[in-house]
Amino acid sequence: MFGYVLENDGVDCGEMQRKKYLCCVLEKTEEKHMEEQVKSMEEVKQYLNSCLSAKREVEQLETDIAYFRAKKMSVRHTLDGMPHGSERKDLSDYIVKLEELEKKLLRARYKRVAIYTQIFDQIEKMEDDMERELLTYRYLRGHTWEKVADEMYLSYGYCHRVHRKALEHFSLILEQRGSANNAPVIEKS
């Protein structure tokens, strides 16, 4: 069926079908590769953002402790005219809860320092100064894209192009580290 030759161009129809099939397979393979690259870049971003997540966790715990202390130490007035018993309770519950929060804060600070140090060391291994600076501003200092572009004297669009290249180079550093059996742990929740 596919063995006849077209009169117009002298090409075997079977050959055309095979070429179409190969092109289709190649396109699907390229699409799959692009999807894997996007997934890989998202994992790299998630890993880099873990530094900012750890920072926010520490800040939230500090806020919780300050609120807990202020709540316990504040003066309470009840102006309903009714007699009330003494609200003085044993402070041991308060102290136990405060100690738990402070231990949790200490663990979160250690975790933050460990993550920051690990990411900082990996960023420092990058060869391109601009990419290194961009990743530092964005992921270690937590600047917005507008502030990163302003600090680096770049246009917003060019800043994103540099970022894409930086992520590609950073993922190579992670792969090299992973091949040395020292891969960073990316927590998935």
Coordinates of C-alpha atoms in Angstrom, one line a residue:
M1 CA 0.0 0.0 0.0
F2 CA 2.8 2.5 0.9
G3 CA 5.2 1.2 -1.8
Y4 CA 4.0 3.4 -4.7
V5 CA 5.8 6.5 -5.8
L6 CA 4.1 9.9 -6.0
E7 CA 4.3 11.3 -9.5
N8 CA 4.9 14.9 -8.5
D9 CA 8.0 14.6 -6.4
G10 CA 9.3 11.1 -7.0
V11 CA 9.2 10.2 -3.2
D12 CA 8.2 6.8 -2.0
C13 CA 5.0 7.2 0.1
G14 CA 6.3 4.6 2.6
E15 CA 9.4 6.8 3.1
M16 CA 7.1 9.9 3.7
Q17 CA 5.1 8.0 6.3
R18 CA 8.3 6.9 8.1
K19 CA 9.6 10.5 8.1
K20 CA 6.3 11.8 9.5
Y21 CA 6.3 9.1 12.2
L22 CA 9.9 9.9 13.1
C23 CA 9.2 13.6 13.3
C24 CA 6.2 12.9 15.5
V25 CA 8.3 10.7 17.8
L26 CA 11.0 13.3 17.9
E27 CA 8.5 16.1 18.8
K28 CA 7.1 14.0 21.6
T29 CA 10.6 13.2 22.9
E30 CA 11.5 16.9 22.8
E31 CA 8.3 17.8 24.6
K32 CA 9.0 15.2 27.3
H33 CA 12.6 16.5 27.7
M34 CA 11.2 20.1 28.0
E35 CA 8.7 19.0 30.7
E36 CA 11.6 17.3 32.6
Q37 CA 13.7 20.4 32.3
V38 CA 10.8 22.6 33.6
K39 CA 10.3 20.1 36.5
S40 CA 14.0 20.1 37.2
M41 CA 14.1 24.0 37.3
E42 CA 11.1 24.0 39.6
E43 CA 12.8 21.6 42.0
V44 CA 15.9 23.9 41.9
K45 CA 13.8 27.0 42.7
Q46 CA 12.1 25.0 45.5
Y47 CA 15.4 24.1 46.9
L48 CA 16.7 27.7 46.7
N49 CA 13.5 29.0 48.2
S50 CA 13.9 26.7 51.2
C51 CA 16.3 29.3 52.6
L52 CA 13.6 31.9 52.7
S53 CA 11.1 29.4 54.0
A54 CA 13.4 28.7 56.9
K55 CA 13.8 32.4 57.5
R56 CA 10.0 32.9 57.6
E57 CA 9.6 30.0 60.0
V58 CA 12.1 31.6 62.4
E59 CA 10.4 35.0 62.2
Q60 CA 7.0 33.4 62.8
L61 CA 8.2 31.6 65.9
E62 CA 9.8 34.9 67.2
T63 CA 6.4 36.6 66.7
D64 CA 4.6 33.8 68.5
I65 CA 6.9 34.0 71.5
A66 CA 6.5 37.8 71.7
Y67 CA 2.8 37.5 71.5
F68 CA 2.7 34.7 74.1
R69 CA 4.8 36.8 76.5
A70 CA 2.8 39.9 75.9
K71 CA -0.5 38.0 76.4
K72 CA 0.6 36.6 79.7
M73 CA 2.1 39.8 81.0
S74 CA -0.8 42.1 80.0
V75 CA -3.1 43.6 82.6
R76 CA -6.7 42.4 82.4
H77 CA -9.6 44.4 83.5
T78 CA -13.1 43.2 83.8
L79 CA -15.5 46.0 84.3
D80 CA -18.8 44.2 84.5
G81 CA -19.4 45.0 88.2
M82 CA -19.4 41.4 89.3
P83 CA -17.0 40.0 91.8
H84 CA -14.4 37.7 90.4
G85 CA -11.9 35.3 92.0
S86 CA -8.2 35.7 91.7
E87 CA -6.9 34.9 88.2
R88 CA -3.5 34.1 89.6
K89 CA -2.6 30.6 88.4
D90 CA 0.5 28.7 88.7
L91 CA 3.0 30.0 86.2
S92 CA 4.5 26.6 85.6
D93 CA 2.2 25.9 82.5
Y94 CA 3.3 29.3 81.1
I95 CA 7.0 28.5 81.6
V96 CA 6.7 25.0 80.1
K97 CA 5.0 26.4 77.0
L98 CA 7.5 29.2 76.7
E99 CA 10.4 26.8 77.0
E100 CA 8.9 24.6 74.3
L101 CA 8.5 27.5 72.0
E102 CA 12.1 28.7 72.7
K103 CA 13.5 25.2 71.9
K104 CA 11.5 25.1 68.7
L105 CA 12.9 28.5 67.8
L106 CA 16.4 27.3 68.5
R107 CA 16.0 24.3 66.3
A108 CA 14.5 26.4 63.5
R109 CA 17.5 28.8 63.8
Y110 CA 20.0 26.0 63.5
K111 CA 18.1 24.6 60.5
R112 CA 18.0 28.0 58.9
V113 CA 21.8 28.5 59.3
A114 CA 22.5 25.0 57.9
I115 CA 20.3 25.6 54.9
Y116 CA 21.7 29.1 54.3
T117 CA 25.3 27.9 54.6
Q118 CA 24.7 24.9 52.2
I119 CA 23.0 27.1 49.5
F120 CA 25.6 29.9 50.0
D121 CA 28.5 27.5 49.4
Q122 CA 26.8 26.1 46.3
I123 CA 26.1 29.6 44.9
E124 CA 29.7 30.6 45.5
K125 CA 30.8 27.7 43.3
M126 CA 29.2 29.3 40.3
E127 CA 31.6 30.8 37.7
D128 CA 29.5 33.7 36.5
D129 CA 29.6 36.7 38.9
M130 CA 26.3 38.1 37.6
E131 CA 24.4 34.8 38.1
R132 CA 26.0 34.4 41.5
E133 CA 24.9 37.9 42.5
L134 CA 21.4 37.4 41.1
L135 CA 20.8 34.2 43.1
T136 CA 22.2 35.8 46.2
Y137 CA 19.9 38.8 46.0
R138 CA 16.9 36.7 45.1
Y139 CA 17.2 33.6 47.3
L140 CA 19.5 34.5 50.2
R141 CA 18.4 38.1 50.7
G142 CA 14.8 37.6 49.6
H143 CA 14.6 40.6 47.3
T144 CA 11.8 41.1 44.8
W145 CA 12.5 40.8 41.1
E146 CA 12.2 44.6 40.8
K147 CA 14.7 45.2 43.5
V148 CA 17.1 42.6 42.1
A149 CA 16.9 44.3 38.7
D150 CA 17.4 47.7 40.3
E151 CA 20.4 46.6 42.4
M152 CA 22.1 45.0 39.5
Y153 CA 21.2 47.8 37.0
L154 CA 19.4 45.4 34.7
S155 CA 16.1 45.5 32.9
Y156 CA 13.4 43.4 34.4
G157 CA 13.3 41.1 31.3
Y158 CA 17.1 40.7 31.1
C159 CA 17.1 39.9 34.9
H160 CA 14.8 36.9 34.2
R161 CA 17.0 35.7 31.3
V162 CA 20.0 35.8 33.6
H163 CA 18.0 33.9 36.2
R164 CA 17.1 31.1 33.8
K165 CA 20.7 30.6 32.9
A166 CA 21.7 30.8 36.5
L167 CA 19.2 28.1 37.4
E168 CA 20.6 25.9 34.6
H169 CA 24.2 26.4 35.9
F170 CA 23.1 25.9 39.5
S171 CA 21.4 22.6 38.6
L172 CA 24.6 21.4 37.1
I173 CA 26.4 22.2 40.4
L174 CA 23.7 20.2 42.3
E175 CA 24.1 17.3 39.8
Q176 CA 27.9 17.3 40.4
R177 CA 27.4 17.4 44.1
G178 CA 24.8 14.6 43.8
S179 CA 27.2 12.4 41.8
A180 CA 29.6 12.7 44.8
N181 CA 26.9 11.3 47.0
N182 CA 26.5 14.6 48.8
A183 CA 23.2 15.6 47.2
P184 CA 21.2 18.2 49.0
V185 CA 18.0 17.1 50.6
I186 CA 15.0 18.7 49.0
E187 CA 12.1 18.4 51.5
K188 CA 8.8 17.6 49.8
S189 CA 5.6 18.4 51.7

